[in-house]
mmCIF file of C-alpha atoms in Angstrom:
data_model
loop_
_atom_site.group_PDB
_atom_site.id
_atom_site.type_symbol
_atom_site.label_atom_id
_atom_site.label_comp_id
_atom_site.label_asym_id
_atom_site.label_seq_id
_atom_site.Cartn_x
_atom_site.Cartn_y
_atom_site.Cartn_z
ATOM 1 C CA UNK S 1 -7.903 24.466 17.571
ATOM 2 C CA UNK S 2 -5.490 27.267 18.447
ATOM 3 C CA UNK S 3 -5.351 29.908 15.743
ATOM 4 C CA UNK S 4 -1.953 31.538 15.198
ATOM 5 C CA UNK S 5 -2.031 35.024 13.658
ATOM 6 C CA UNK S 6 1.150 36.564 12.268
ATOM 7 C CA UNK S 7 1.661 40.212 11.430
ATOM 8 C CA UNK S 8 2.479 41.874 9.238
ATOM 9 C CA UNK S 9 1.956 39.636 6.224
ATOM 10 C CA UNK S 10 4.833 41.376 4.433
ATOM 11 C CA UNK S 11 7.670 43.445 5.870
ATOM 12 C CA UNK S 12 9.917 45.537 3.636
ATOM 13 C CA UNK S 13 13.326 46.103 5.175
ATOM 14 C CA UNK S 14 16.653 47.445 3.923
ATOM 15 C CA UNK S 15 19.736 45.236 4.394
ATOM 16 C CA UNK S 16 21.428 46.026 7.680
ATOM 17 C CA UNK S 17 18.232 47.212 9.340
ATOM 18 C CA UNK S 18 16.232 45.363 11.964
ATOM 19 C CA UNK S 19 12.879 43.604 11.723
ATOM 20 C CA UNK S 20 10.229 42.724 14.273
ATOM 21 C CA UNK S 21 7.706 39.979 13.494
ATOM 22 C CA UNK S 22 4.669 39.298 15.634
ATOM 23 C CA UNK S 23 2.700 36.142 16.370
ATOM 24 C CA UNK S 24 -0.466 35.941 18.403
ATOM 25 C CA UNK S 25 -2.141 32.776 19.677
ATOM 26 C CA UNK S 26 -5.893 32.525 20.237
ATOM 27 C CA UNK S 27 -5.194 31.151 23.726
ATOM 28 C CA UNK S 28 -2.180 30.782 25.994
ATOM 29 C CA UNK S 29 0.446 28.356 24.697
ATOM 30 C CA UNK S 30 2.819 28.393 27.678
ATOM 31 C CA UNK S 31 5.837 29.475 25.621
ATOM 32 C CA UNK S 32 5.610 26.353 23.454
ATOM 33 C CA UNK S 33 6.240 28.458 20.395
ATOM 34 C CA UNK S 34 8.682 27.845 17.576
ATOM 35 C CA UNK S 35 9.821 30.048 14.690
ATOM 36 C CA UNK S 36 10.875 28.652 11.323
ATOM 37 C CA UNK S 37 12.524 30.299 8.333
ATOM 38 C CA UNK S 38 11.746 29.197 4.808
ATOM 39 C CA UNK S 39 13.915 30.556 2.032
ATOM 40 C CA UNK S 40 12.563 30.462 -1.506
ATOM 41 C CA UNK S 41 12.396 26.938 -2.840
ATOM 42 C CA UNK S 42 13.792 25.440 0.378
ATOM 43 C CA UNK S 43 12.355 23.447 3.231
ATOM 44 C CA UNK S 44 11.726 25.195 6.557
ATOM 45 C CA UNK S 45 14.507 25.552 9.115
ATOM 46 C CA UNK S 46 14.054 25.795 12.880
ATOM 47 C CA UNK S 47 15.220 29.114 14.291
ATOM 48 C CA UNK S 48 13.745 29.418 17.770
ATOM 49 C CA UNK S 49 11.907 27.082 20.146
ATOM 50 C CA UNK S 50 10.532 27.550 23.619
ATOM 51 C CA UNK S 51 9.721 31.105 22.489
ATOM 52 C CA UNK S 52 13.296 32.335 23.052
ATOM 53 C CA UNK S 53 15.849 29.513 22.671
ATOM 54 C CA UNK S 54 17.955 29.688 19.524
ATOM 55 C CA UNK S 55 18.332 26.391 17.714
ATOM 56 C CA UNK S 56 21.779 24.979 17.061
ATOM 57 C CA UNK S 57 23.767 27.052 14.595
ATOM 58 C CA UNK S 58 21.345 29.985 14.481
ATOM 59 C CA UNK S 59 23.115 33.359 14.564
ATOM 60 C CA UNK S 60 22.681 35.643 17.553
ATOM 61 C CA UNK S 61 21.020 38.313 15.406
ATOM 62 C CA UNK S 62 17.844 36.208 15.690
ATOM 63 C CA UNK S 63 16.029 36.456 19.003
ATOM 64 C CA UNK S 64 12.626 35.468 20.283
ATOM 65 C CA UNK S 65 10.542 36.781 23.121
ATOM 66 C CA UNK S 66 7.041 36.777 24.517
ATOM 67 C CA UNK S 67 4.712 34.855 26.740
ATOM 68 C CA UNK S 68 1.092 33.820 27.056
ATOM 69 C CA UNK S 69 -0.490 34.644 23.732
ATOM 70 C CA UNK S 70 1.936 37.254 22.310
ATOM 71 C CA UNK S 71 5.312 36.421 20.784
ATOM 72 C CA UNK S 72 7.934 38.276 18.781
ATOM 73 C CA UNK S 73 10.831 37.341 16.511
ATOM 74 C CA UNK S 74 13.448 40.058 16.192
ATOM 75 C CA UNK S 75 16.151 40.054 13.520
ATOM 76 C CA UNK S 76 18.971 42.540 13.996
ATOM 77 C CA UNK S 77 21.078 43.681 11.067
ATOM 78 C CA UNK S 78 19.326 41.830 8.248
ATOM 79 C CA UNK S 79 21.639 40.019 5.886
ATOM 80 C CA UNK S 80 20.841 38.921 2.341
ATOM 81 C CA UNK S 81 20.093 35.329 3.409
ATOM 82 C CA UNK S 82 17.522 36.537 5.939
ATOM 83 C CA UNK S 83 15.053 37.648 3.284
ATOM 84 C CA UNK S 84 12.589 34.790 3.499
ATOM 85 C CA UNK S 85 9.228 33.742 4.917
ATOM 86 C CA UNK S 86 8.959 33.205 8.664
ATOM 87 C CA UNK S 87 6.379 31.010 10.362
ATOM 88 C CA UNK S 88 5.458 30.687 13.996
ATOM 89 C CA UNK S 89 4.038 27.412 15.322
ATOM 90 C CA UNK S 90 2.484 26.360 18.623
ATOM 91 C CA UNK S 91 3.188 22.921 19.988
ATOM 92 C CA UNK S 92 1.289 23.161 23.249
ATOM 93 C CA UNK S 93 -2.007 21.663 22.124
ATOM 94 C CA UNK S 94 -3.100 19.195 19.450
ATOM 95 C CA UNK S 95 -3.524 19.834 16.601
ATOM 96 C CA UNK S 96 -0.267 21.675 16.151
ATOM 97 C CA UNK S 97 -0.850 24.877 14.208
ATOM 98 C CA UNK S 98 1.192 27.348 12.202
ATOM 99 C CA UNK S 99 0.701 31.007 11.579
ATOM 100 C CA UNK S 100 0.135 32.196 8.043
ATOM 101 C CA UNK S 101 3.679 33.507 7.701
ATOM 102 C CA UNK S 102 5.462 36.842 7.374
ATOM 103 C CA UNK S 103 7.440 37.514 4.242
ATOM 104 C CA UNK S 104 10.497 39.682 4.851
ATOM 105 C CA UNK S 105 11.448 41.317 1.583
ATOM 106 C CA UNK S 106 14.136 43.700 0.453
ATOM 107 C CA UNK S 107 13.098 47.342 0.540
ATOM 108 C CA UNK L 1 24.442 14.523 10.191
ATOM 109 C CA UNK L 2 20.722 14.232 10.752
ATOM 110 C CA UNK L 3 18.961 13.645 7.466
ATOM 111 C CA UNK L 4 15.404 12.922 6.364
ATOM 112 C CA UNK L 5 14.618 11.930 2.777
ATOM 113 C CA UNK L 6 11.051 11.732 1.565
ATOM 114 C CA UNK L 7 9.918 9.695 -1.438
ATOM 115 C CA UNK L 8 6.798 8.320 -3.046
ATOM 116 C CA UNK L 9 5.230 11.510 -4.344
ATOM 117 C CA UNK L 10 3.669 11.774 -7.781
ATOM 118 C CA UNK L 11 0.510 12.448 -9.726
ATOM 119 C CA UNK L 12 -2.589 10.561 -8.602
ATOM 120 C CA UNK L 13 -6.253 10.758 -9.549
ATOM 121 C CA UNK L 14 -8.878 11.989 -7.078
ATOM 122 C CA UNK L 15 -10.173 9.192 -4.876
ATOM 123 C CA UNK L 16 -7.032 7.093 -5.230
ATOM 124 C CA UNK L 17 -4.339 6.296 -2.680
ATOM 125 C CA UNK L 18 -0.645 6.988 -2.315
ATOM 126 C CA UNK L 19 2.007 6.015 0.230
ATOM 127 C CA UNK L 20 4.871 8.305 1.126
ATOM 128 C CA UNK L 21 8.079 7.210 2.812
ATOM 129 C CA UNK L 22 10.629 9.089 4.876
ATOM 130 C CA UNK L 23 14.054 7.547 5.406
ATOM 131 C CA UNK L 24 15.978 8.840 8.406
ATOM 132 C CA UNK L 25 19.646 8.759 9.286
ATOM 133 C CA UNK L 26 22.136 10.391 11.624
ATOM 134 C CA UNK L 27 20.165 10.033 14.846
ATOM 135 C CA UNK L 28 18.596 7.370 17.054
ATOM 136 C CA UNK L 29 15.365 7.029 15.107
ATOM 137 C CA UNK L 30 13.412 5.091 17.730
ATOM 138 C CA UNK L 31 13.872 7.843 20.331
ATOM 139 C CA UNK L 32 11.888 10.524 18.499
ATOM 140 C CA UNK L 33 8.430 11.269 17.217
ATOM 141 C CA UNK L 34 8.234 12.206 13.563
ATOM 142 C CA UNK L 35 5.866 14.660 11.915
ATOM 143 C CA UNK L 36 4.361 15.089 8.490
ATOM 144 C CA UNK L 37 3.798 18.693 7.376
ATOM 145 C CA UNK L 38 2.477 19.824 4.000
ATOM 146 C CA UNK L 39 2.512 22.989 1.952
ATOM 147 C CA UNK L 40 0.048 23.577 -0.858
ATOM 148 C CA UNK L 41 1.373 25.530 -3.872
ATOM 149 C CA UNK L 42 1.944 29.162 -2.880
ATOM 150 C CA UNK L 43 0.487 28.600 0.601
ATOM 151 C CA UNK L 44 1.726 28.289 4.151
ATOM 152 C CA UNK L 45 2.643 25.279 6.260
ATOM 153 C CA UNK L 46 0.006 22.852 7.523
ATOM 154 C CA UNK L 47 0.774 20.234 10.137
ATOM 155 C CA UNK L 48 -0.626 16.843 9.066
ATOM 156 C CA UNK L 49 0.293 14.168 11.588
ATOM 157 C CA UNK L 50 2.735 12.844 14.153
ATOM 158 C CA UNK L 51 3.659 9.352 15.264
ATOM 159 C CA UNK L 52 5.385 8.680 18.560
ATOM 160 C CA UNK L 53 8.830 7.157 18.900
ATOM 161 C CA UNK L 54 7.462 3.659 19.322
ATOM 162 C CA UNK L 55 4.473 3.962 17.027
ATOM 163 C CA UNK L 56 2.075 3.690 19.946
ATOM 164 C CA UNK L 57 0.588 7.182 19.657
ATOM 165 C CA UNK L 58 -0.602 9.242 16.733
ATOM 166 C CA UNK L 59 -2.317 12.553 16.165
ATOM 167 C CA UNK L 60 -3.812 13.940 12.967
ATOM 168 C CA UNK L 61 -5.069 17.219 11.605
ATOM 169 C CA UNK L 62 -8.845 17.331 11.214
ATOM 170 C CA UNK L 63 -8.424 17.740 7.451
ATOM 171 C CA UNK L 64 -6.869 14.257 7.073
ATOM 172 C CA UNK L 65 -8.192 12.268 10.041
ATOM 173 C CA UNK L 66 -9.880 9.079 8.841
ATOM 174 C CA UNK L 67 -8.186 9.217 5.424
ATOM 175 C CA UNK L 68 -4.487 9.244 6.298
ATOM 176 C CA UNK L 69 -2.589 6.808 8.494
ATOM 177 C CA UNK L 70 0.969 7.012 9.715
ATOM 178 C CA UNK L 71 3.288 4.166 10.612
ATOM 179 C CA UNK L 72 6.972 3.540 11.177
ATOM 180 C CA UNK L 73 9.470 0.714 10.931
ATOM 181 C CA UNK L 74 12.145 1.419 13.515
ATOM 182 C CA UNK L 75 14.272 -1.481 12.229
ATOM 183 C CA UNK L 76 14.537 0.405 8.908
ATOM 184 C CA UNK L 77 14.526 3.954 10.345
ATOM 185 C CA UNK L 78 11.642 4.699 8.000
ATOM 186 C CA UNK L 79 8.330 6.511 8.389
ATOM 187 C CA UNK L 80 5.279 6.061 6.185
ATOM 188 C CA UNK L 81 2.231 8.159 5.367
ATOM 189 C CA UNK L 82 -0.632 6.226 3.782
ATOM 190 C CA UNK L 83 -2.996 8.645 2.062
ATOM 191 C CA UNK L 84 -6.420 7.378 0.960
ATOM 192 C CA UNK L 85 -9.406 9.043 -0.701
ATOM 193 C CA UNK L 86 -7.205 11.811 -2.031
ATOM 194 C CA UNK L 87 -8.748 15.057 -3.224
ATOM 195 C CA UNK L 88 -7.352 18.010 -5.102
ATOM 196 C CA UNK L 89 -7.049 19.813 -1.759
ATOM 197 C CA UNK L 90 -4.318 17.318 -0.785
ATOM 198 C CA UNK L 91 -2.044 18.618 -3.524
ATOM 199 C CA UNK L 92 1.094 19.834 -1.746
ATOM 200 C CA UNK L 93 4.719 19.299 -0.953
ATOM 201 C CA UNK L 94 4.859 16.838 1.922
ATOM 202 C CA UNK L 95 7.701 17.180 4.417
ATOM 203 C CA UNK L 96 8.689 14.821 7.161
ATOM 204 C CA UNK L 97 10.264 16.494 10.171
ATOM 205 C CA UNK L 98 12.018 15.102 13.207
ATOM 206 C CA UNK L 99 10.309 15.916 16.469
ATOM 207 C CA UNK L 100 12.232 17.247 19.395
ATOM 208 C CA UNK L 101 10.817 14.635 21.777
ATOM 209 C CA UNK L 102 9.378 11.134 21.815
ATOM 210 C CA UNK L 103 5.862 12.519 21.353
ATOM 211 C CA UNK L 104 4.547 15.310 23.574
ATOM 212 C CA UNK L 105 5.307 19.003 23.113
ATOM 213 C CA UNK L 106 7.436 18.436 20.031
ATOM 214 C CA UNK L 107 8.672 21.218 17.834
ATOM 215 C CA UNK L 108 10.312 20.188 14.549
ATOM 216 C CA UNK L 109 14.056 20.459 14.632
ATOM 217 C CA UNK L 110 15.120 18.925 11.319
ATOM 218 C CA UNK L 111 13.159 18.851 8.067
ATOM 219 C CA UNK L 112 13.476 16.836 4.905
ATOM 220 C CA UNK L 113 13.438 18.387 1.451
ATOM 221 C CA UNK L 114 9.922 17.211 0.720
ATOM 222 C CA UNK L 115 8.126 15.186 -1.919
ATOM 223 C CA UNK L 116 5.433 16.576 -4.205
ATOM 224 C CA UNK L 117 1.951 15.081 -4.386
ATOM 225 C CA UNK L 118 -0.378 16.251 -7.147
ATOM 226 C CA UNK L 119 -3.966 15.090 -7.137
ATOM 227 C CA UNK L 120 -5.464 15.630 -10.546
ATOM 228 C CA UNK L 121 -7.684 13.882 -13.054
#
């Protein structure tokens, strides 16, 4: 099983600032990496797939990058609705696995 | 628009069974694999299972393999998760999520709102 490790666990950011979230896979996942946002009390929403492709309707302030085992989600100019928990997920190998999540909170 | 609606959750005793349903609309159901993902209270996301577009392929997480089965009725655009030998560790919100492909290399592009399963005596 591929282990996905997200860091940091919690990120405190002021509105308008940027945030960088990291995700590391225990082995190469060939860019088959997705990012999801989960707001409090809501179901998850797809943000990024293929490591860097924004899903339909996702604002350009969200961007993904990386390759191999190291991936990053960058959020520019955080808005109030961006304070949430973010999960990475690999879909290269069964079983599919998620990272433990990064909570982005208001500083 | 694409929509997934889960149902069938509730309170069940340890060792008993429960069947969840997921009704889909707004897309060609029989073209896509569908996932089940769960989230225990206060915890992260855990992938549970996937069934292929035609029901011919399935994969399960180790934690549920042998206890859970997944099926689909393409004529009704509905997915099912049969959960047997439930334990308290199965307590979670269960989401169904549309896969991005018929089966292989599928991220989850649309999620339902979830149904809550509580296993308790």
